[in-house]
Short mmCIF file of C-alpha atoms in Angstrom, two decimals:
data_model
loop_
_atom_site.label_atom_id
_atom_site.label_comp_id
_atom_site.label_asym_id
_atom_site.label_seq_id
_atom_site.Cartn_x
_atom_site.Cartn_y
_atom_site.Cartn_z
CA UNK A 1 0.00 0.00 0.00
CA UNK A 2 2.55 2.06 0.73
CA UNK A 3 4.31 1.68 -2.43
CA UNK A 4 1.48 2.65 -4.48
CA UNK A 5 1.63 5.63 -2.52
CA UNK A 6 4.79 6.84 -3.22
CA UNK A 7 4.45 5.62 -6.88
CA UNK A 8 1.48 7.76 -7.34
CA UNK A 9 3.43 10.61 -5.62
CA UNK A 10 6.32 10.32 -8.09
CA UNK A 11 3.95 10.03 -10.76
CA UNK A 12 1.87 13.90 -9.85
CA UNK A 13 5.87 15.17 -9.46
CA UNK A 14 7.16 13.58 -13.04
CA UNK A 15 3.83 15.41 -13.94
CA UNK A 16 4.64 18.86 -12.75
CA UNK A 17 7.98 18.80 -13.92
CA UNK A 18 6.74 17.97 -17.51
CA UNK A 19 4.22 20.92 -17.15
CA UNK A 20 6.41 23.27 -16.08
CA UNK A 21 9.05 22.43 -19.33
CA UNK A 22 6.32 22.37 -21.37
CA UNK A 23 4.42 25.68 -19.83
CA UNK A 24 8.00 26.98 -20.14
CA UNK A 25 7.96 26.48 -23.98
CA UNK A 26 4.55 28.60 -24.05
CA UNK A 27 1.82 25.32 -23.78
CA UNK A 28 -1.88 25.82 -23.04
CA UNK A 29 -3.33 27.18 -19.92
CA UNK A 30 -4.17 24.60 -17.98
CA UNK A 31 -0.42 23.58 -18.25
CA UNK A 32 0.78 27.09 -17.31
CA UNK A 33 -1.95 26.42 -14.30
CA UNK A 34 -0.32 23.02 -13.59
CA UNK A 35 2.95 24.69 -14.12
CA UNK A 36 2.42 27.46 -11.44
CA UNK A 37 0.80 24.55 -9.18
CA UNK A 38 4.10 22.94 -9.07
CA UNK A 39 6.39 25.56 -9.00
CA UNK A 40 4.74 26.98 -5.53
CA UNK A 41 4.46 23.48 -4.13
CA UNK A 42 8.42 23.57 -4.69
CA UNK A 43 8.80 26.70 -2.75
CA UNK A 44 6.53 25.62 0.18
CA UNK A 45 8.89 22.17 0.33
CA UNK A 46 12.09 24.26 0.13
CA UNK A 47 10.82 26.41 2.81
CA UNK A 48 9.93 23.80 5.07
CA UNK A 49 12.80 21.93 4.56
CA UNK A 50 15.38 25.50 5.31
CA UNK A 51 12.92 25.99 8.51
CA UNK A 52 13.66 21.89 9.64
CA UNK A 53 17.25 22.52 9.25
CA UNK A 54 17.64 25.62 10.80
CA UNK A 55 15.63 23.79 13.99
CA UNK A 56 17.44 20.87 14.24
CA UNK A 57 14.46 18.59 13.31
CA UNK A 58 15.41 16.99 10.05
CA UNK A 59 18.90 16.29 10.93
CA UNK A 60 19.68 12.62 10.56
CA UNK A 61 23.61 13.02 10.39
CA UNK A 62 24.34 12.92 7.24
CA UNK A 63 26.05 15.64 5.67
CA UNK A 64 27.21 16.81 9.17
CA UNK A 65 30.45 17.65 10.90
CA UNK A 66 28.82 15.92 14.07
CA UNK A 67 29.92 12.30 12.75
CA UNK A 68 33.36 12.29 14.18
CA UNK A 69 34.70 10.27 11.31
CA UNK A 70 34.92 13.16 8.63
CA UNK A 71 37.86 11.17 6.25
CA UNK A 72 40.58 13.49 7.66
CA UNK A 73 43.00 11.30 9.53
#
């Protein structure tokens, strides 16, 4: 169940992607619609995913300096 889930999620972003290339190349308007859609969806995720950074939330080590075994010995 879960799998469909994420497959279907994938799908609507593969979507979105496609209408904003092709709302980007001057399609109809429901693409530029679709297009915009995306676009602010991306902004709201971006911004949600600075704030869970900046509060410590969404840090599951990787990336960090916190590791202790950062490849300089």
């Amino acid at each position: 169940m879960g799998l469909v889930v994420l497959l279907c999620i994938l799908v609507l972003v593969v979507f979105g992607c496609v209408c904003v290339v092709w709302a980007a190349r001057g399609g109809p308007r429901w693409v530029r619609g679709v297009a915009a859609v995306t676009t602010g969806l991306g902004e709201v995720v971006r911004v949600l995913a600075k704030s869970s950074k900046r509060s410590g939330r969404g840090n599951s080590g990787f990336g960090s300096d916190s590791g202790g075994d950062g490849g300089s010995d």
